[in-house]
Amino acid sequence: MSSRAALRKAASGLALAALVALAPSFPDAATAGPPAGFSLEPVAAGFDQPTAFAHAPDGRVFVAEKPGVVKVVADGSVSTFLDLRDRTNEFWNRGLIGLALDPDFVANRRVYLAFSEELNPAEPDGPPPAGGLIIRVEESTTTPNVADPATEATLLDGFQSVHFSHSMGDLDFDAQGRLIAALGDGASFFQVDPFALEALNLDSLQGKVVRLDPETGHGVPENPHFDAAAPTSARSRSIAWGLRNPYRFSIDRATGDIWVGDVGWTSQDELNRLPAAPGGDAERNFGWPCSEGSAPQDQYPNWFPTACGDALAGGWSRPAHEWRTGATASTGGPRYHGSGYPDVYRGRIFFADFSSDQMMTFDPATGQAADFGPPEGWGGPVDMSIGPDGNLHVLGFLDGTLRRLVHTGDAAAPQSSTPPPTTATPGGPVWPTAKRVSTGGAAARFADLAVNRRGQAVAAWMERVKGRTRVVASLRGPGGSWRRPVPISPANRGARDPSVAIGEGGHAIVTWRQPAGRVRAGRGRIEPRFITVAVSYTHLTLPTNTVTWGGGGGGGG
């Protein structure tokens, strides 16, 4: 094991001890989640920030973890299939995000992975630009449940993660055995960024859905702009563009349509339909950054009127469904065609908002969406699919648990989605009375707390691990219980001085200071340089909008 991997393992162990110690303060899935008539049953648990999963025909389950590890669940035990941590940049929303198994997995044992590539090993998991890779690896023929590194093949590179998010996304196979992949725009999520326009540039991989030959990584001849002389070009590979952060999609096995969840910026989150046979480029162009939802974006067209005018002149595809009620992260999911759930759900698409922990369904026939039970209880749904048992399987990023949704009795009809109340009276205890806890060697100090008008609360504190500090935050609904705390600053970065404030829109803003190199301070002195980092929490979300600016210690960020 490398020193970097060892350091991560030690830090992860301490973080896990801290979570276990504080777990009684947070709600259990059994107290929330699906509506009456359904229940959630655990399939496997104990994963470290899991992001994606896939069922193998032989009954095993493969699970990707954000830091860069692939686990395999076999016969009730969990083991490591592949460790890519030394090659993965997991800063903020980067990491190992996509996983798929070959349709002929029984014969070829091939696993496909999409992850953010570390380009600066001297300063791992830092904010400098990262790359993006899609690779293929095969299971060892001599050692079950372990990858054979010698079989690795790179299918796609050249993706640019210039900023902290909107990086690599989902992987899946269509009915013809072609590999489908989603790629974010790689641009800034806290200000207008010219790089976001690359999502509309067919000669760039940014903000695209691509369709590849899984053997070579080339585009396939059926792609709309395939060029046999340049099969690895972005133009040859792309089948949809103008997307911001399409980190989860699903393929309707009955129609071949691709349903893409795209995370919005200032106005709308989206559930988009890419038809199996689009009528032209207008049905492949989803408009970002010049459009958001079904309307022009409220900032980019003002900054780039010519580029946006040209991009939208030929038309663009509006979302099949759009929403924004304080929620901030669309997790696309599968269309249900089974018979194990009440008939009202047949043909509906299950999708979720990761940030508010809200599961929803959408009926393509009527265009109507509905909440699927109250928020919370899903563990932060980051990936979902229909399992071999015919049930919806949902992976929880926050609690590291894979669950399946089981119908247990009469179920109520879907209820129309409604926005959360605009006002509420804070109720219940706002924070445990203890001011310091000892968590298996990690010391946590509660630093600050804020409650908005809805009674939603955010608390942030410093946690010391092996002599280093990071900032951890937790969320609480009106009168509810605290959620499991989540690290929001990079691990081992010396974060300090966290504070929480309520913004004008009622959202919470957590700020802290963290080192960012050194600066010359006069008379030959070299002093640490700090930047201040802020994270905006809306409707009990995880970090979504992040900004940096100059703090103390001599410099701008």
CSV table of N, CA, C and O in Angstrom, one decimal, residues 389-481:
chain,number,residue,atom,x,y,z
A,389,ASP,N,-34.1,-8.7,-9.0
A,389,ASP,CA,-35.3,-9.2,-8.4
A,389,ASP,C,-36.6,-8.4,-8.8
A,389,ASP,O,-37.7,-8.6,-8.3
A,390,GLY,N,-36.4,-7.4,-9.7
A,390,GLY,CA,-37.5,-6.6,-10.2
A,390,GLY,C,-37.8,-5.4,-9.4
A,390,GLY,O,-38.7,-4.6,-9.7
A,391,ASN,N,-37.0,-5.2,-8.3
A,391,ASN,CA,-37.3,-4.0,-7.4
A,391,ASN,C,-36.3,-2.9,-7.7
A,391,ASN,O,-35.2,-3.1,-8.3
A,392,LEU,N,-36.7,-1.7,-7.4
A,392,LEU,CA,-35.8,-0.6,-7.5
A,392,LEU,C,-34.7,-0.7,-6.4
A,392,LEU,O,-35.0,-0.8,-5.2
A,393,HIS,N,-33.4,-0.6,-6.8
A,393,HIS,CA,-32.3,-0.6,-5.9
A,393,HIS,C,-31.7,0.8,-5.9
A,393,HIS,O,-31.5,1.4,-6.9
A,394,VAL,N,-31.5,1.3,-4.7
A,394,VAL,CA,-31.0,2.7,-4.5
A,394,VAL,C,-29.8,2.7,-3.6
A,394,VAL,O,-29.7,2.1,-2.6
A,395,LEU,N,-28.8,3.5,-4.1
A,395,LEU,CA,-27.5,3.6,-3.4
A,395,LEU,C,-27.5,4.9,-2.6
A,395,LEU,O,-27.6,6.0,-3.2
A,396,GLY,N,-27.2,4.8,-1.3
A,396,GLY,CA,-27.1,6.0,-0.5
A,396,GLY,C,-25.7,6.5,-0.3
A,396,GLY,O,-24.9,5.7,0.3
A,397,PHE,N,-25.3,7.6,-0.8
A,397,PHE,CA,-24.0,8.1,-0.7
A,397,PHE,C,-23.6,8.5,0.8
A,397,PHE,O,-22.5,8.3,1.2
A,398,LEU,N,-24.6,9.1,1.5
A,398,LEU,CA,-24.3,9.6,2.8
A,398,LEU,C,-24.2,8.5,3.9
A,398,LEU,O,-23.4,8.7,4.8
A,399,ASP,N,-24.9,7.5,3.8
A,399,ASP,CA,-24.8,6.4,4.8
A,399,ASP,C,-24.2,5.2,4.3
A,399,ASP,O,-24.1,4.1,5.0
A,400,GLY,N,-23.7,5.2,3.0
A,400,GLY,CA,-23.0,4.0,2.5
A,400,GLY,C,-23.8,2.7,2.4
A,400,GLY,O,-23.2,1.7,2.6
A,401,THR,N,-25.1,2.9,2.1
A,401,THR,CA,-25.9,1.7,2.1
A,401,THR,C,-26.6,1.5,0.8
A,401,THR,O,-27.2,2.5,0.2
A,402,LEU,N,-26.7,0.3,0.2
A,402,LEU,CA,-27.5,-0.1,-0.9
A,402,LEU,C,-28.7,-0.7,-0.4
A,402,LEU,O,-28.7,-1.7,0.4
A,403,ARG,N,-29.9,-0.2,-0.9
A,403,ARG,CA,-31.2,-0.7,-0.4
A,403,ARG,C,-32.0,-1.1,-1.6
A,403,ARG,O,-31.8,-0.6,-2.7
A,404,ARG,N,-33.1,-1.9,-1.4
A,404,ARG,CA,-34.0,-2.2,-2.4
A,404,ARG,C,-35.4,-1.8,-1.9
A,404,ARG,O,-35.7,-1.8,-0.7
A,405,LEU,N,-36.2,-1.3,-2.8
A,405,LEU,CA,-37.6,-0.8,-2.5
A,405,LEU,C,-38.6,-2.0,-2.7
A,405,LEU,O,-38.7,-2.5,-3.9
A,406,VAL,N,-39.2,-2.4,-1.7
A,406,VAL,CA,-40.1,-3.6,-1.7
A,406,VAL,C,-41.6,-3.1,-1.5
A,406,VAL,O,-41.8,-2.3,-0.6
A,407,HIS,N,-42.5,-3.7,-2.3
A,407,HIS,CA,-43.9,-3.4,-2.1
A,407,HIS,C,-44.4,-4.3,-1.0
A,407,HIS,O,-44.3,-5.6,-1.2
A,408,THR,N,-45.0,-3.8,0.0
A,408,THR,CA,-45.5,-4.6,1.1
A,408,THR,C,-47.0,-4.6,1.3
A,408,THR,O,-47.5,-5.4,2.1
A,409,GLY,N,-47.7,-3.8,0.6
A,409,GLY,CA,-49.2,-3.8,0.7
A,409,GLY,C,-49.7,-2.7,-0.1
A,409,GLY,O,-49.1,-2.2,-1.1
A,410,ASP,N,-51.0,-2.3,0.2
A,410,ASP,CA,-51.7,-1.3,-0.6
A,410,ASP,C,-50.8,0.0,-0.5
A,410,ASP,O,-50.4,0.4,0.5
A,411,ALA,N,-50.7,0.6,-1.7
A,411,ALA,CA,-49.9,1.9,-1.8
A,411,ALA,C,-50.8,3.0,-2.3
A,411,ALA,O,-51.7,2.8,-3.2
A,412,ALA,N,-50.6,4.2,-1.7
A,412,ALA,CA,-51.4,5.3,-2.2
A,412,ALA,C,-50.9,5.8,-3.6
A,412,ALA,O,-49.8,5.5,-4.0
A,413,ALA,N,-51.8,6.4,-4.3
A,413,ALA,CA,-51.5,6.9,-5.6
A,413,ALA,C,-50.5,8.1,-5.5
A,413,ALA,O,-50.4,8.8,-4.4
A,414,PRO,N,-49.6,8.3,-6.5
A,414,PRO,CA,-48.6,9.4,-6.4
A,414,PRO,C,-49.3,10.7,-6.2
A,414,PRO,O,-50.3,11.0,-6.8
A,415,GLN,N,-48.7,11.5,-5.3
A,415,GLN,CA,-49.2,12.8,-5.0
A,415,GLN,C,-48.4,13.9,-5.7
A,415,GLN,O,-47.2,13.8,-5.7
A,416,SER,N,-49.0,14.9,-6.3
A,416,SER,CA,-48.3,16.0,-7.0
A,416,SER,C,-47.2,16.6,-6.1
A,416,SER,O,-47.4,16.8,-4.9
A,417,SER,N,-46.1,16.9,-6.7
A,417,SER,CA,-45.0,17.5,-5.9
A,417,SER,C,-45.4,19.0,-5.6
A,417,SER,O,-46.0,19.7,-6.3
A,418,THR,N,-45.1,19.4,-4.4
A,418,THR,CA,-45.4,20.7,-3.9
A,418,THR,C,-44.1,21.3,-3.3
A,418,THR,O,-43.3,20.6,-2.7
A,419,PRO,N,-43.9,22.6,-3.4
A,419,PRO,CA,-42.8,23.3,-2.8
A,419,PRO,C,-42.8,23.2,-1.3
A,419,PRO,O,-43.9,23.1,-0.7
A,420,PRO,N,-41.7,23.3,-0.6
A,420,PRO,CA,-41.7,23.3,0.8
A,420,PRO,C,-42.2,24.6,1.3
A,420,PRO,O,-42.3,25.6,0.6
A,421,PRO,N,-42.7,24.7,2.5
A,421,PRO,CA,-43.3,25.9,3.1
A,421,PRO,C,-42.2,27.0,3.1
A,421,PRO,O,-41.0,26.7,3.3
A,422,THR,N,-42.7,28.2,2.9
A,422,THR,CA,-41.7,29.4,2.9
A,422,THR,C,-41.4,29.8,4.3
A,422,THR,O,-40.4,30.5,4.4
A,423,THR,N,-42.2,29.5,5.2
A,423,THR,CA,-41.9,29.9,6.6
A,423,THR,C,-42.2,28.8,7.5
A,423,THR,O,-43.0,27.9,7.3
A,424,ALA,N,-41.5,28.8,8.6
A,424,ALA,CA,-41.7,27.8,9.7
A,424,ALA,C,-41.1,28.3,11.0
A,424,ALA,O,-40.2,29.1,10.9
A,425,THR,N,-41.6,27.8,12.0
A,425,THR,CA,-41.0,28.2,13.3
A,425,THR,C,-40.0,27.1,13.8
A,425,THR,O,-40.3,26.0,13.8
A,426,PRO,N,-38.8,27.6,14.0
A,426,PRO,CA,-37.8,26.6,14.5
A,426,PRO,C,-38.3,25.8,15.7
A,426,PRO,O,-38.9,26.4,16.6
A,427,GLY,N,-38.1,24.5,15.7
A,427,GLY,CA,-38.6,23.8,16.8
A,427,GLY,C,-37.6,22.7,17.2
A,427,GLY,O,-36.8,22.2,16.4
A,428,GLY,N,-37.7,22.2,18.5
A,428,GLY,CA,-36.8,21.2,18.9
A,428,GLY,C,-35.5,21.7,19.2
A,428,GLY,O,-35.1,22.8,19.0
A,429,PRO,N,-34.6,20.8,19.8
A,429,PRO,CA,-33.3,21.2,20.1
A,429,PRO,C,-32.5,21.5,18.9
A,429,PRO,O,-32.6,20.8,17.9
A,430,VAL,N,-31.7,22.6,18.9
A,430,VAL,CA,-31.0,22.9,17.7
A,430,VAL,C,-29.6,22.3,17.7
A,430,VAL,O,-29.0,22.2,16.6
A,431,TRP,N,-29.1,21.8,18.8
A,431,TRP,CA,-27.8,21.1,18.7
A,431,TRP,C,-27.7,20.3,20.1
A,431,TRP,O,-28.1,20.8,21.1
A,432,PRO,N,-27.0,19.2,20.1
A,432,PRO,CA,-26.7,18.5,21.3
A,432,PRO,C,-26.0,19.5,22.3
A,432,PRO,O,-25.3,20.4,21.9
A,433,THR,N,-26.3,19.3,23.6
A,433,THR,CA,-25.7,20.2,24.6
A,433,THR,C,-24.2,20.1,24.8
A,433,THR,O,-23.6,21.0,25.2
A,434,ALA,N,-23.7,18.9,24.4
A,434,ALA,CA,-22.2,18.8,24.5
A,434,ALA,C,-21.5,19.7,23.7
A,434,ALA,O,-21.9,20.0,22.6
A,435,LYS,N,-20.3,20.2,24.1
A,435,LYS,CA,-19.5,21.2,23.3
A,435,LYS,C,-18.3,20.5,22.8
A,435,LYS,O,-17.6,21.1,22.0
A,436,ARG,N,-18.0,19.3,23.3
A,436,ARG,CA,-16.8,18.7,22.8
A,436,ARG,C,-17.0,17.2,22.9
A,436,ARG,O,-17.6,16.7,23.9
A,437,VAL,N,-16.6,16.4,21.9
A,437,VAL,CA,-16.8,15.0,22.0
A,437,VAL,C,-15.4,14.3,21.6
A,437,VAL,O,-14.7,14.9,20.8
A,438,SER,N,-15.2,13.2,22.1
A,438,SER,CA,-14.0,12.4,21.7
A,438,SER,C,-14.5,11.3,20.9
A,438,SER,O,-15.4,10.5,21.3
A,439,THR,N,-14.0,11.1,19.7
A,439,THR,CA,-14.5,10.2,18.7
A,439,THR,C,-13.4,9.3,18.2
A,439,THR,O,-12.9,9.4,17.1
A,440,GLY,N,-13.0,8.4,19.0
A,440,GLY,CA,-12.0,7.4,18.6
A,440,GLY,C,-10.7,8.0,18.1
A,440,GLY,O,-10.1,7.5,17.1
A,441,GLY,N,-10.2,9.0,18.8
A,441,GLY,CA,-8.9,9.6,18.4
A,441,GLY,C,-9.1,10.9,17.6
A,441,GLY,O,-8.2,11.6,17.4
A,442,ALA,N,-10.3,11.2,17.1
A,442,ALA,CA,-10.6,12.4,16.4
A,442,ALA,C,-11.3,13.4,17.3
A,442,ALA,O,-12.4,13.0,17.9
A,443,ALA,N,-10.8,14.5,17.6
A,443,ALA,CA,-11.4,15.5,18.4
A,443,ALA,C,-12.3,16.5,17.6
A,443,ALA,O,-11.8,17.0,16.6
A,444,ALA,N,-13.6,16.6,18.0
A,444,ALA,CA,-14.5,17.5,17.2
A,444,ALA,C,-14.9,18.6,18.2
A,444,ALA,O,-15.3,18.4,19.3
A,445,ARG,N,-14.8,19.9,17.7
A,445,ARG,CA,-15.3,21.0,18.4
A,445,ARG,C,-16.4,21.7,17.7
A,445,ARG,O,-16.2,22.0,16.5
A,446,PHE,N,-17.6,21.8,18.3
A,446,PHE,CA,-18.7,22.5,17.7
A,446,PHE,C,-18.3,24.0,17.6
A,446,PHE,O,-18.0,24.6,18.6
A,447,ALA,N,-18.4,24.5,16.4
A,447,ALA,CA,-18.0,25.9,16.2
A,447,ALA,C,-19.1,26.9,16.0
A,447,ALA,O,-19.0,28.0,16.6
A,448,ASP,N,-20.1,26.5,15.2
A,448,ASP,CA,-21.1,27.5,14.9
A,448,ASP,C,-22.4,26.9,14.4
A,448,ASP,O,-22.3,25.7,13.9
A,449,LEU,N,-23.5,27.6,14.5
A,449,LEU,CA,-24.8,27.1,14.1
A,449,LEU,C,-25.6,28.2,13.6
A,449,LEU,O,-25.5,29.4,14.1
A,450,ALA,N,-26.5,27.9,12.6
A,450,ALA,CA,-27.5,28.9,12.2
A,450,ALA,C,-28.8,28.2,11.8
A,450,ALA,O,-28.8,27.0,11.3
A,451,VAL,N,-29.9,28.9,12.0
A,451,VAL,CA,-31.2,28.3,11.7
A,451,VAL,C,-32.0,29.3,10.8
A,451,VAL,O,-32.0,30.5,11.2
A,452,ASN,N,-32.5,28.8,9.7
A,452,ASN,CA,-33.2,29.8,8.8
A,452,ASN,C,-34.7,29.8,9.2
A,452,ASN,O,-35.2,29.2,10.2
A,453,ARG,N,-35.5,30.6,8.4
A,453,ARG,CA,-36.9,30.8,8.7
A,453,ARG,C,-37.7,29.5,8.7
A,453,ARG,O,-38.7,29.4,9.3
A,454,ARG,N,-37.3,28.5,7.9
A,454,ARG,CA,-38.0,27.3,7.8
A,454,ARG,C,-37.7,26.4,9.0
A,454,ARG,O,-38.3,25.3,9.0
A,455,GLY,N,-36.8,26.8,9.8
A,455,GLY,CA,-36.5,25.9,10.9
A,455,GLY,C,-35.4,24.9,10.6
A,455,GLY,O,-35.1,24.0,11.3
A,456,GLN,N,-34.8,25.1,9.4
A,456,GLN,CA,-33.7,24.2,8.9
A,456,GLN,C,-32.4,24.8,9.5
A,456,GLN,O,-32.3,26.0,9.6
A,457,ALA,N,-31.6,23.9,10.0
A,457,ALA,CA,-30.4,24.3,10.7
A,457,ALA,C,-29.2,23.7,10.0
A,457,ALA,O,-29.2,22.5,9.5
A,458,VAL,N,-28.1,24.4,10.1
A,458,VAL,CA,-26.8,23.9,9.7
A,458,VAL,C,-25.8,24.2,10.8
A,458,VAL,O,-25.7,25.3,11.3
A,459,ALA,N,-25.0,23.2,11.2
A,459,ALA,CA,-23.9,23.4,12.2
A,459,ALA,C,-22.6,22.9,11.5
A,459,ALA,O,-22.6,22.0,10.7
A,460,ALA,N,-21.6,23.6,11.9
A,460,ALA,CA,-20.2,23.3,11.3
A,460,ALA,C,-19.2,23.3,12.5
A,460,ALA,O,-19.3,24.2,13.4
A,461,TRP,N,-18.3,22.5,12.4
A,461,TRP,CA,-17.2,22.4,13.4
A,461,TRP,C,-15.9,21.9,12.8
A,461,TRP,O,-15.9,21.3,11.8
A,462,MET,N,-14.9,22.1,13.6
A,462,MET,CA,-13.6,21.5,13.2
A,462,MET,C,-13.4,20.1,13.8
A,462,MET,O,-13.7,19.9,14.9
A,463,GLU,N,-12.8,19.3,13.0
A,463,GLU,CA,-12.5,17.9,13.4
A,463,GLU,C,-11.0,17.7,13.2
A,463,GLU,O,-10.5,17.9,12.1
A,464,ARG,N,-10.3,17.3,14.3
A,464,ARG,CA,-8.9,17.1,14.2
A,464,ARG,C,-8.6,15.6,14.0
A,464,ARG,O,-9.1,14.7,14.8
A,465,VAL,N,-7.9,15.3,13.0
A,465,VAL,CA,-7.5,13.9,12.6
A,465,VAL,C,-6.0,13.8,12.4
A,465,VAL,O,-5.5,14.4,11.5
A,466,LYS,N,-5.3,13.0,13.3
A,466,LYS,CA,-3.9,12.9,13.1
A,466,LYS,C,-3.1,14.2,13.1
A,466,LYS,O,-2.3,14.4,12.2
A,467,GLY,N,-3.5,15.1,13.9
A,467,GLY,CA,-2.9,16.4,13.9
A,467,GLY,C,-3.3,17.4,12.9
A,467,GLY,O,-2.8,18.5,12.8
A,468,ARG,N,-4.2,17.0,12.0
A,468,ARG,CA,-4.7,17.9,10.9
A,468,ARG,C,-6.1,18.2,11.1
A,468,ARG,O,-6.8,17.4,11.8
A,469,THR,N,-6.6,19.3,10.6
A,469,THR,CA,-8.0,19.6,10.8
A,469,THR,C,-8.8,19.7,9.5
A,469,THR,O,-8.2,19.9,8.4
A,470,ARG,N,-10.1,19.5,9.6
A,470,ARG,CA,-11.0,19.7,8.5
A,470,ARG,C,-12.3,20.2,9.0
A,470,ARG,O,-12.6,20.1,10.2
A,471,VAL,N,-13.2,20.7,8.2
A,471,VAL,CA,-14.5,21.2,8.6
A,471,VAL,C,-15.5,20.1,8.3
A,471,VAL,O,-15.6,19.5,7.2
A,472,VAL,N,-16.4,19.9,9.3
A,472,VAL,CA,-17.5,18.9,9.1
A,472,VAL,C,-18.8,19.7,9.4
A,472,VAL,O,-18.8,20.6,10.2
A,473,ALA,N,-19.9,19.3,8.7
A,473,ALA,CA,-21.1,20.0,8.8
A,473,ALA,C,-22.2,19.0,8.9
A,473,ALA,O,-22.1,17.8,8.4
A,474,SER,N,-23.3,19.4,9.5
A,474,SER,CA,-24.5,18.6,9.6
A,474,SER,C,-25.8,19.4,9.4
A,474,SER,O,-25.7,20.6,9.6
A,475,LEU,N,-26.9,18.8,9.1
A,475,LEU,CA,-28.1,19.5,8.7
A,475,LEU,C,-29.2,18.9,9.6
A,475,LEU,O,-29.3,17.8,9.9
A,476,ARG,N,-30.3,19.8,9.8
A,476,ARG,CA,-31.4,19.3,10.6
A,476,ARG,C,-32.7,19.9,9.9
A,476,ARG,O,-32.7,21.1,9.7
A,477,GLY,N,-33.7,19.1,9.7
A,477,GLY,CA,-35.0,19.7,9.2
A,477,GLY,C,-35.8,20.3,10.4
A,477,GLY,O,-35.4,20.2,11.5
A,478,PRO,N,-36.9,21.0,10.0
A,478,PRO,CA,-37.7,21.7,11.1
A,478,PRO,C,-38.1,20.7,12.1
A,478,PRO,O,-38.9,19.8,11.8
A,479,GLY,N,-37.7,20.8,13.3
A,479,GLY,CA,-38.1,20.0,14.4
A,479,GLY,C,-37.7,18.6,14.3
A,479,GLY,O,-38.1,17.7,15.1
A,480,GLY,N,-36.8,18.3,13.4
A,480,GLY,CA,-36.4,16.9,13.2
A,480,GLY,C,-35.1,16.6,13.8
A,480,GLY,O,-34.6,17.2,14.8
A,481,SER,N,-34.4,15.5,13.4
A,481,SER,CA,-33.2,15.0,13.9
A,481,SER,C,-32.0,15.5,13.1
A,481,SER,O,-32.2,15.7,11.9
